[in-house]
Every structure is written in C-alpha cells, then in structure tokens.
Coordinates of C-alpha atoms and ligand atoms in Angstrom, one line a residue:
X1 CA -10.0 -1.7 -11.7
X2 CA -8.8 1.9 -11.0
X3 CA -4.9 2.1 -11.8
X4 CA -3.7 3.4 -8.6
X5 CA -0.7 5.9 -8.0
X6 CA 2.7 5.1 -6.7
X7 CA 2.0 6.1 -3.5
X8 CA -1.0 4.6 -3.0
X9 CA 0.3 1.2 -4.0
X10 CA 2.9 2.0 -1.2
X11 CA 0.5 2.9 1.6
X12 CA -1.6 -0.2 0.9
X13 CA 1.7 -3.2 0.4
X14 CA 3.7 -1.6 3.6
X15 CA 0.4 -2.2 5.3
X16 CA 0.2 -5.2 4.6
X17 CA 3.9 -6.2 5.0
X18 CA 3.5 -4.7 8.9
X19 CA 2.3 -9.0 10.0
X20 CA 5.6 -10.0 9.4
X21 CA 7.8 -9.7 12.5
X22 CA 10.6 -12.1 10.9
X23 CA 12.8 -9.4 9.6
X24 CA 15.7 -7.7 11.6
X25 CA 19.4 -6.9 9.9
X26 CA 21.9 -8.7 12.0
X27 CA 24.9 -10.4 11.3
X28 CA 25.1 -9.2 7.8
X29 CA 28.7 -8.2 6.0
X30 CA 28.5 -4.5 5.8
X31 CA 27.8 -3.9 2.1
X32 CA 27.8 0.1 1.7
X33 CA 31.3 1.3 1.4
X34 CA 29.7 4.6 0.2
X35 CA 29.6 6.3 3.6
X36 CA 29.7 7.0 7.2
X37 CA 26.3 8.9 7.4
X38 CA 24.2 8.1 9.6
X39 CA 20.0 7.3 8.5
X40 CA 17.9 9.7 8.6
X41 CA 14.8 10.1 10.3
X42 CA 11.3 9.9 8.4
X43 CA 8.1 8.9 9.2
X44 CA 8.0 7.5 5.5
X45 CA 6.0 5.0 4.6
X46 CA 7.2 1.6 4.8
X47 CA 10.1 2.6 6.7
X48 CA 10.5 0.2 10.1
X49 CA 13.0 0.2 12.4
X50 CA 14.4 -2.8 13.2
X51 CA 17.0 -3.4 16.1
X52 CA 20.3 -5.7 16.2
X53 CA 21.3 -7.9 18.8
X54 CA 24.0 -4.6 19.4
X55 CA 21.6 -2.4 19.5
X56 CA 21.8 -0.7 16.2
X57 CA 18.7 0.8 14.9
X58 CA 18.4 0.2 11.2
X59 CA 15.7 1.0 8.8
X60 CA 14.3 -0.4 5.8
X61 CA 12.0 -0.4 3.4
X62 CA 9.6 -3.3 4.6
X63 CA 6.7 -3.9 1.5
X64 CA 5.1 -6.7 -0.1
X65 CA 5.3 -6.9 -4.3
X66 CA 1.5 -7.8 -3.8
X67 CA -1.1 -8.5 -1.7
X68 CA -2.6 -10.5 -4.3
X69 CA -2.4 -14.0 -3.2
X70 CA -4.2 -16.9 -4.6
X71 CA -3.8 -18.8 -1.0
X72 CA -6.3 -18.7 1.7
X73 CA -4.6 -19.2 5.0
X74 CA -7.4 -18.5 7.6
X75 CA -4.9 -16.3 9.7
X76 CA -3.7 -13.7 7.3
X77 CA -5.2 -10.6 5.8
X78 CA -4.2 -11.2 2.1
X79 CA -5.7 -14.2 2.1
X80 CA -7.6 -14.7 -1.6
X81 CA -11.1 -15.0 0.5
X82 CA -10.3 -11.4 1.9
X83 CA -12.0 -8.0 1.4
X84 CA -9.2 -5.8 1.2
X85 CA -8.1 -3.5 -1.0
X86 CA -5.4 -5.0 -3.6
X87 CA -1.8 -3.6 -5.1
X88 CA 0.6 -5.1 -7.5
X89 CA 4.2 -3.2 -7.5
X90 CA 5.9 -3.6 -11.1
X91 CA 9.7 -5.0 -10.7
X92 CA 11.0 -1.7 -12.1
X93 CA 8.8 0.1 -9.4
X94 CA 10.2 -1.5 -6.1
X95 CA 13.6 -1.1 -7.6
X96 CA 13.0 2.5 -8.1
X97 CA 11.1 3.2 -4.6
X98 CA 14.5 1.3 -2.9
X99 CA 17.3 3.3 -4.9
X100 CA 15.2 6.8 -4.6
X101 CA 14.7 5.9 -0.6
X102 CA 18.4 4.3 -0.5
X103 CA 19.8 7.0 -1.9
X104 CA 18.2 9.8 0.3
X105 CA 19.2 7.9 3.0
X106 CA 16.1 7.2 4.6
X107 CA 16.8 3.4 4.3
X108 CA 19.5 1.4 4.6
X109 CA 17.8 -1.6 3.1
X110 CA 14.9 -3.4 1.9
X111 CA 12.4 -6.3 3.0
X112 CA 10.8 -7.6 0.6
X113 CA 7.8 -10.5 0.6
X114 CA 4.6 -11.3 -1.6
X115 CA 1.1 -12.5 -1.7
X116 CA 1.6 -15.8 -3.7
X117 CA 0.5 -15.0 -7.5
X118 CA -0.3 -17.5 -10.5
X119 CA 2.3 -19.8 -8.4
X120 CA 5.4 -20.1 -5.9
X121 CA 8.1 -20.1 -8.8
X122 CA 6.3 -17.0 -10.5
X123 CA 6.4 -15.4 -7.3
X124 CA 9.9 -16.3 -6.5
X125 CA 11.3 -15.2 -10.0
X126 CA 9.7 -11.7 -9.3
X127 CA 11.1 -11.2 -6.1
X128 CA 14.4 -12.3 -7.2
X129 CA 14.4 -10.1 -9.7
X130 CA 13.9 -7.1 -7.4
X131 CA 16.8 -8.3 -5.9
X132 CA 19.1 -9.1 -9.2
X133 CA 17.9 -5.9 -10.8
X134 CA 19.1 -3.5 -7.7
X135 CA 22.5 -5.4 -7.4
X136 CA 23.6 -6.3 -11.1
X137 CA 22.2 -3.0 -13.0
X138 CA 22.3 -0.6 -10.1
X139 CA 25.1 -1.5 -8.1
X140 CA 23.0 -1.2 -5.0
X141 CA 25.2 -2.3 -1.8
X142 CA 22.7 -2.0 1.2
X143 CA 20.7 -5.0 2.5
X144 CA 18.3 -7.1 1.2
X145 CA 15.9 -9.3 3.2
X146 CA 13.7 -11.5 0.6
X147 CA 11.0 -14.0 1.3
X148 CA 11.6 -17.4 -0.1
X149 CA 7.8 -18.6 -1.3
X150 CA 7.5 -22.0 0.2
X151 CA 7.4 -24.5 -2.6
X152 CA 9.5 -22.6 -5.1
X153 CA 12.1 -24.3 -7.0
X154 CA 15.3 -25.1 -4.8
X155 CA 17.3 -23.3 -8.1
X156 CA 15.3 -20.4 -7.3
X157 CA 15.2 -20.4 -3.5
X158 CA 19.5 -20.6 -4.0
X159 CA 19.5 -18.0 -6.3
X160 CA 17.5 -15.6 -3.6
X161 CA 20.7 -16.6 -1.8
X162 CA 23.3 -15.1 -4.1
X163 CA 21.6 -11.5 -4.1
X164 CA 19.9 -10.9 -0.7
X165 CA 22.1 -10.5 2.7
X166 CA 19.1 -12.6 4.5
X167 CA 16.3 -15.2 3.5
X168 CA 12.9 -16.5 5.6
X169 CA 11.2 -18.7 5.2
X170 CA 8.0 -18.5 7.3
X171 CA 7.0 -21.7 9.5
X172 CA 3.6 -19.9 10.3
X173 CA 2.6 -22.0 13.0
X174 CA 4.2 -23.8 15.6
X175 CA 1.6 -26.5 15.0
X176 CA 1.6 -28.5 11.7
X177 CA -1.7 -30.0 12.2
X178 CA -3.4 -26.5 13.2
X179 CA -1.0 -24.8 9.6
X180 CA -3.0 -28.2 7.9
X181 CA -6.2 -26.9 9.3
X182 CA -5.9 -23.4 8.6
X183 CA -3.5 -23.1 5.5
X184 CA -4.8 -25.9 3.7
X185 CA -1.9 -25.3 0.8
X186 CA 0.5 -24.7 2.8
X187 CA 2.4 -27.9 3.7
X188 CA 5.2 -28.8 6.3
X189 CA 6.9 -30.6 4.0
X190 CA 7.6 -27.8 1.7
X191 CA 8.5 -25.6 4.4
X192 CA 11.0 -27.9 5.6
X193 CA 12.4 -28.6 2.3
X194 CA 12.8 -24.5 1.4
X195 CA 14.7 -24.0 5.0
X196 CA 16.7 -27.0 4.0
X197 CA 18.2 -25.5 1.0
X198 CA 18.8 -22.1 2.4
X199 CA 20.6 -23.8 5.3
X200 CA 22.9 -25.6 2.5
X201 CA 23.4 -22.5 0.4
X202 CA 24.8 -21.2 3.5
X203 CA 26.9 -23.6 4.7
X204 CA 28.0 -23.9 0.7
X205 CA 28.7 -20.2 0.8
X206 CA 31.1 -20.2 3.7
X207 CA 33.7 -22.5 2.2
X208 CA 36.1 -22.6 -0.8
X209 CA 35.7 -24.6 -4.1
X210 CA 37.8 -26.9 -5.5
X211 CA 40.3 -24.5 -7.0
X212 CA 40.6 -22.4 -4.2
X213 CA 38.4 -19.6 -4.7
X214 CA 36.3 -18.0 -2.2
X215 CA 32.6 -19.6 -2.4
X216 CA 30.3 -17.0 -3.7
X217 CA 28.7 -15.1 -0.6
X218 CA 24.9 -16.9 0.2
X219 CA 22.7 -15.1 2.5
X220 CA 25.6 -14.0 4.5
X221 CA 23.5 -12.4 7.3
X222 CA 21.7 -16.1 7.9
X223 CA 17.8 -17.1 7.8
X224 CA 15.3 -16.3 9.9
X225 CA 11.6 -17.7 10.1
X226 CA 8.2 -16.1 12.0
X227 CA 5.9 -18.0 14.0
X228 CA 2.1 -17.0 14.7
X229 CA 1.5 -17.1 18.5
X230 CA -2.1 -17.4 19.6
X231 CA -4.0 -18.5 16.3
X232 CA -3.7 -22.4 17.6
X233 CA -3.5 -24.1 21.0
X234 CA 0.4 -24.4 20.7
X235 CA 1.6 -23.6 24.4
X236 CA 4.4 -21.5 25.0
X237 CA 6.7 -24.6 25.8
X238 CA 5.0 -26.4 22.4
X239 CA 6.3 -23.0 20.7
X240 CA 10.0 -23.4 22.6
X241 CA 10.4 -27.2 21.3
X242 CA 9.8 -26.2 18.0
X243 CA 12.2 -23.2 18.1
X244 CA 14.7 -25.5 19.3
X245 CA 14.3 -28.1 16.5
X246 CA 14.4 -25.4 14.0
X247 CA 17.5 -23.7 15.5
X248 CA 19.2 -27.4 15.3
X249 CA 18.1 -28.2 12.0
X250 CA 18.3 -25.1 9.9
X251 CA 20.9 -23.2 11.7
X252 CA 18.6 -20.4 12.0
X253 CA 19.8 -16.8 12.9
X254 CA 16.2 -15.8 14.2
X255 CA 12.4 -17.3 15.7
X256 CA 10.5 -14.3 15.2
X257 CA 7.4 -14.5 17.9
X258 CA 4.3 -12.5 16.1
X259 CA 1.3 -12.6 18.2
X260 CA -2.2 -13.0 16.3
X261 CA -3.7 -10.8 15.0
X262 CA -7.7 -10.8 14.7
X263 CA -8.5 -10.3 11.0
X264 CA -12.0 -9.1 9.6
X265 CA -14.6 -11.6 8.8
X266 CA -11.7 -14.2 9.9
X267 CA -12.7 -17.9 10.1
X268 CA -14.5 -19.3 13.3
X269 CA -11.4 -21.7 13.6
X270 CA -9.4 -18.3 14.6
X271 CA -9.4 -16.9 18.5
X272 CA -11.2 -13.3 17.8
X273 CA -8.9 -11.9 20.7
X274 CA -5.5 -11.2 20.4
X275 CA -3.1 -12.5 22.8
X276 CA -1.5 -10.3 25.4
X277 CA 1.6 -8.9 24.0
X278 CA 3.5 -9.9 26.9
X279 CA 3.1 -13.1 25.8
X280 CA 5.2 -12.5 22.5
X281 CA 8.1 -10.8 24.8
X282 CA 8.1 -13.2 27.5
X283 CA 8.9 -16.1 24.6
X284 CA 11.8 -13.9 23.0
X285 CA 13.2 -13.5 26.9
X286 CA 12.5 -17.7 26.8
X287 CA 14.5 -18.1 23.1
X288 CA 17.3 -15.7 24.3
X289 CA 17.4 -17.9 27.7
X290 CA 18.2 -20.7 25.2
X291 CA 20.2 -19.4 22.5
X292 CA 22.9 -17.0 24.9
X293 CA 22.0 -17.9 28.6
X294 CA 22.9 -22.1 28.6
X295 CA 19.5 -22.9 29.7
X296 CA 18.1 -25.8 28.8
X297 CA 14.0 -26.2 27.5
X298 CA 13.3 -28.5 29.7
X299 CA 14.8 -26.1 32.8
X300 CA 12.6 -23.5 31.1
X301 CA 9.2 -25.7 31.2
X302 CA 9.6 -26.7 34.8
X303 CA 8.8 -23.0 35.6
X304 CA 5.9 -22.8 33.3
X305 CA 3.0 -24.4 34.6
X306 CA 0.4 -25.7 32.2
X307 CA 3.0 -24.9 29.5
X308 CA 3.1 -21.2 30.0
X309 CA 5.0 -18.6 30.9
X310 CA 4.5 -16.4 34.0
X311 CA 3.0 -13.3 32.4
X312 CA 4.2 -11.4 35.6
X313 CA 7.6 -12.8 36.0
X314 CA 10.5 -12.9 33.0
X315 CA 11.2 -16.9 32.5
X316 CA 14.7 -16.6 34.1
X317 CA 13.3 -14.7 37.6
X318 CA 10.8 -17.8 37.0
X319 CA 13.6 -20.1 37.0
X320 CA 15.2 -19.0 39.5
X321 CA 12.3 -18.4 42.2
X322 CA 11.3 -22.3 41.4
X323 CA 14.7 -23.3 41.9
X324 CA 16.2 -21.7 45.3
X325 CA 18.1 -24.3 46.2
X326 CA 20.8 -22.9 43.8
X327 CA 21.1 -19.5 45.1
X328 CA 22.4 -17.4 46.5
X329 CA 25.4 -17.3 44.3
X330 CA 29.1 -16.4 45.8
X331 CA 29.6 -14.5 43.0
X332 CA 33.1 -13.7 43.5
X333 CA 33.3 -17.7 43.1
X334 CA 30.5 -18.4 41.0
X335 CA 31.8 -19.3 37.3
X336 CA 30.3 -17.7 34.0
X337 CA 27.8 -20.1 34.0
X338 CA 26.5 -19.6 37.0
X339 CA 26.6 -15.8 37.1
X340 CA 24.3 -15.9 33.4
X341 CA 21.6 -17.7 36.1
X342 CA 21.2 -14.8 38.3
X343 CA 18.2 -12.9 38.0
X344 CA 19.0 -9.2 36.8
X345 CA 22.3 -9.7 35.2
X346 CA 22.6 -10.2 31.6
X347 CA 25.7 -11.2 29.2
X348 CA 27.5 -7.7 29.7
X349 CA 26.8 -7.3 32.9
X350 CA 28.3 -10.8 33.7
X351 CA 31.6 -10.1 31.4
X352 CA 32.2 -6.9 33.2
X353 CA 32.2 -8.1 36.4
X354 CA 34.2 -11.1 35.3
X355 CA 37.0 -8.2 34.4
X356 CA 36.3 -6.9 37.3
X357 CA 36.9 -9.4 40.2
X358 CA 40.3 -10.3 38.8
X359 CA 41.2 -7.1 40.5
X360 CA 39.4 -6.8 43.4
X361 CA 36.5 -8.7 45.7
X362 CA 33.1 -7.8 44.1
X363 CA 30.6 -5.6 46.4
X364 CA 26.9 -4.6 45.7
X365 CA 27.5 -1.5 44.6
X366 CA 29.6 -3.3 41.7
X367 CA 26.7 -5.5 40.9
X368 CA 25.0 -2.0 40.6
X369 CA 27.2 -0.5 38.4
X370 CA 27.2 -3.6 35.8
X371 CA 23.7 -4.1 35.7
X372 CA 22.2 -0.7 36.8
X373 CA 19.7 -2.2 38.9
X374 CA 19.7 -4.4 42.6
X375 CA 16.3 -5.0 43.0
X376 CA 16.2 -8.2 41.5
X377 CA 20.0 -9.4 42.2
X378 CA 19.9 -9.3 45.8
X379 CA 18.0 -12.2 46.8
X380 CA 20.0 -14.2 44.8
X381 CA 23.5 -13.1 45.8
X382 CA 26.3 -12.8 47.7
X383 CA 28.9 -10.2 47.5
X384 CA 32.2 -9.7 49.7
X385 CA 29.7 -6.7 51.5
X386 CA 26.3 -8.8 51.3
X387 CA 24.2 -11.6 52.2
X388 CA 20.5 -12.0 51.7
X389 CA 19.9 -14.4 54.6
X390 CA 16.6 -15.2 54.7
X391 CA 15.3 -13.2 52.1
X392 CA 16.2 -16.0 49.1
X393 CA 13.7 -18.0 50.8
X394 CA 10.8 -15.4 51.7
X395 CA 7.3 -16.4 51.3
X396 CA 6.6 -12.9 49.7
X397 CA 9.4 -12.5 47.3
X398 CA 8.0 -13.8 44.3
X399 CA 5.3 -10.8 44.8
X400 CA 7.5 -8.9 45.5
X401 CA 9.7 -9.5 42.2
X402 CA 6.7 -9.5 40.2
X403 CA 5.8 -6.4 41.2
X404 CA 9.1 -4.5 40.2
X405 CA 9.7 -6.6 37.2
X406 CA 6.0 -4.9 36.3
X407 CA 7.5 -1.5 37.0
X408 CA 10.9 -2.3 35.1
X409 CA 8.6 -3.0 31.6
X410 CA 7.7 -1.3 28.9
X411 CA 4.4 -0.9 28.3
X412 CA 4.5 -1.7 25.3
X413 CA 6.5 -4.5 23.9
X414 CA 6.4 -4.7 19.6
X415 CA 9.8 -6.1 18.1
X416 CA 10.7 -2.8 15.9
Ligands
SF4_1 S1 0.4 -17.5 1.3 FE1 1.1 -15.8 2.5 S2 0.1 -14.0 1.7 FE2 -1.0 -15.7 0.9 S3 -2.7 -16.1 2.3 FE3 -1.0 -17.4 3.0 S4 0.1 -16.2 4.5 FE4 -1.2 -14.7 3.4

C-alpha cells in the first residue's frame, strides 16, 4: 500500500468523520487561559463549526484516527465490507495536526473518533492517548471531544473522562432490534453499559473525596450520543421515547439527530433515499420542546399523526393548532409556563417580556419587539391592545401558519 502524505491522510479521516453529528462544545469549563483572540477563519480541512446552545460558533478539528474498522455496520461508510479509500493517523501525528492548528488559532479544539481496529480497548488506548499526550506533554488547554468505543474497558472509558472536556458514546439507532440487524457486533448492552460509566465518572467528578479535596474534573462539558434517523422504521415519536429514556438514564447533555445517509453498494436492508432534512430539524425543535419548553412526549405525539412530525409545521405550532382550546393566552396574566406554549415566542423572548410587564401592560408591538416576529403569535394571544377573535379558531389558519413557518426556514437545515 502507497504511504500516503499528511495531508492526504487528513482529507480522507475528516471525510469520513463528517457522519457524526454528535459533537458540539457546550457547557465545557473554559480551558484556554492563553487569550482573548478570537478564531480565525479557514476553510481548512477538518475544521467544523459547531454552535452552542448561546450561540457561540466554535471550531474544531473534527477527524477519525482511522477509517479502518474491522466492524461492518450496514449503515456506515467505514464499514470493513466497504470500498473506500483507507487512512491510519499515527498518535504523534493527530497530536501534531491539533497543536500546529491550535496554535494558529484556526481551532479551538479537537473531535476525535475511530474505525474500530484489532479491538475496542486497542482503539480506546489510542485515542486516549491523543488525548493524554496533548494535555500531560504539551500542556494543551483547548477542548477535547473523544469517542468512547463501545465495549472498551470501563478503566479505559474513565480514563477518556479525565483528559477530554466531553465523551459520546454513539446509540446508532433508535431501534435495538434494527442496530441487531444491521450492526450485528454492536450490542445494546455494551452501549448501555459504556454510557453508564461515563454518567458515573461524571457524577464522581463533581463531588469531593473523603479528605476534602476537589474530585478530579470528568468530562466536565457532559456526554452526548448520535442517533441515525431514517436507516430503520423508528418513527419520529419511537426516536422521542428513546431520547427521553436516554436523557433520564445517562444524564445526557445532547441527542444528536443525523439523518441517513445512502452509502455505495449499501445493504438492501438500508432505505437508498435519504430522508428529508426537515425531518432531522423538526426532531431537534421536538427534543428542545422537551428539554427547555416543559412539554411533555406524550403532548408532543398527540400532534403527530402516524408518529410523525408535521413536516410543514414546527412541533410546538403543531401543538398548539391541535390544542385551541388553550389559547388565546392573556399574556399579561399568563404565567412562564404558559407563555413557553405560545407559538413564536421562545425562552428569551418569554423572560423579556416577563421583565417587561412588571412595569407596564404588555401590547403587540411588545410581543414584536421580544420575539421579532407576529405572524405566528397573534392567533394565539391577547395583549392589553389585541384580541384575535375568531381568528384562533379559523378553518384556514393552520395553512396559513404553514405557509409562513415555510417562509421563516432555512433552506437548509445541517447542525454545524
Ligand atoms: S464500528 Fe463505527 S466505524 Fe466501524 S463500521 Fe460500525 S459505525 Fe462504522
């Protein structure tokens, strides 16, 4: 085999690192005491932007050690049974790539997963060594997001813990029986069991030991996992009720949504189309309903026919059209709860005008200063100035709604 350069190792393991959606820097303790620069802009290689709940665009360095991979998930393009090209980063060589990149400030951290080679502890050991290597002989302070290798050694998924700011373990599917069927050595249990001790290291790392000390910072930005959406017949409320059980039991920062992706000569068990993209966004608007909004799964499901999400609508306009009995909403009565319902006005908005009508009776045109938009308030509101009247309960509204909520979207929806 041809020994191939640097950069060509890079072009071909940030390729293949682009099908994992789970990585995005939030939460973690500010490491970089260096400076106050801010990143600067490159169309590098391997260099994705990944946004914070805040806002904050950060970028890093998303690669795989390998491609190499001696599983054969039907789903995924390294698979062993695939015709691609392969790469195998040295240690010393994604160390190197990070500090050079780090240190020019085109990165403020790395993500790092891997192909599984010769077995799940090898592979862990490797990838924790990245991780060791940068913090212990290089003093490197930005972030770090490794992959824990499901079935690796609990010693080795806690020591991931101790160097990286964030861990994931990827679920795959929102289906076991479909990840049976089409990652045949892949297994639930192992999944489970790798989330279970990141969740612990976590929990360990927050608290003091017997003597007093500070516990030794684990993972201090959280875990995250990535589901597959679209390579089995999980609905979108199947995909929700998983998300919730994984949010409960592994005190997970993140679901990452990743719609399928049809893969050369892929297995006949796999869709060959790609779902709709909107599909992926509507089920992050669904997990954020859940996570920051109070609503409840089940609330969510009764406005999903057949288990799925209204393409055209955004789950909590659903909601609310399916349920108009609850609206409009006095909203200089209605309490925080309530206000988080109404279609068009998110958390800010709702804090803002919270400040606000401690002062003064709300009108519309405060409701359009704190959420920039009236369109899709109005039906559902009423203001010291406004009533809707009739309009909550018009025939044509949900049309109507769907067809501004169309205008109001980006085209194109990707996480980074
Ligand atoms: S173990 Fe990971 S890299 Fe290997 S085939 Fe499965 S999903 Fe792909």
């Amino acid at each position: 085999m041809a020994t191939l350069t640097l950069r060509r190792k890079l072009e071909i393991l940030a390729d293949a690192a682009k099908y994992d959606a789970s990585c995005a820097s939030s939460g973690g303790r500010k490491r970089d005491s260096r400076d106050g620069q801010g990143i600067g802009a490159i169309n590098g290689m391997g260099v994705c932007h990944a946004y914070t709940p805040d806002g904050r665009c950060v970028s890093l360095l998303k690669i795989l050690l390998t491609n190499f991979c001696v599983f054969d998930c039907a789903y995924c393009i390294n698979r062993l049974s695939s015709n691609v090209e392969r790469a195998r980063f040295s240690v010393e060589e994604v160390v190197r790539l990070t500090l050079d990149f780090y240190k020019r400030n085109y990165i403020e951290g790395l993500f790092l997963s891997s192909g599984v080679i010769r077995s799940a502890d090898y592979t862990q050991e490797q990838l924790n060594l990245v991780a060791k290597t940068l913090r212990e002989t290089h003093g490197y302070r930005g972030y770090i997001h490794l992959k824990i290798v499901a079935g690796a050694s609990p010693e080795l998924a806690t020591e991931a813990g101790f160097y990286a700011d964030r861990l994931s373990v990827n679920v795959e599917l929102p289906d076991e029986t479909a990840l049976a069927r089409l990652a045949p050595e892949k297994t639930p249990g192992e999944i489970k069991r790798a989330m279970g001790v990141v969740r612990l290291g976590i929990e360990g790392g927050k608290g003091r030991s017997y003597t007093g000390k500070t516990a030794r910072v684990f993972a201090s930005a959280g875990q995250s996992t990535q589901m597959i959406v679209g390579a089995d017949a999980a609905t979108d409320t199947e995909i929700l009720a998983r998300s919730e059980s994984l949010y409960g039991s592994y005190g997970l920062k993140r679901v990452y949504y990743s719609a399928f992706s049809p893969i050369p000569d892929s297995s006949a068990a796999l869709p060959s189309e790609r779902p709709h993209l909107m599909r992926e966004h509507r089920l992050y608007q669904a997990d954020w309903l859940m996570r920051f909004y109070g609503f409840e799964r089940e609330e969510i499901a009764s406005a999903a026919p057949g288990g799925m999400l209204d393409p055209a609508l955004d789950p909590k306009l659903a909601w609310a059209l399916a349920n108009r009995d609850r609206f409009p909403v006095n909203v200089n009565r209605a309490d925080r709860e309530l206000l988080l319902r109404i279609p068009g006005l998110g958390v800010k908005a709702v804090n803002r005008l919270i400040g606000v009508r401690r002062h003064k009776r709300l009108t519309l045109e405060d409701l359009r200063r704190a959420s920039g938009g009236l369109k899709r308030v109005r039906p559902f509101v009423t203001t010291a100035d406004w009533s809707p009247g009739g309009l909550t309960d018009s025939e044509t509204l949900s049309a109507r709604l769907a067809g501004a909520a169309k205008a109001a979207e980006p085209h194109q929806l990707t996480l980074f």
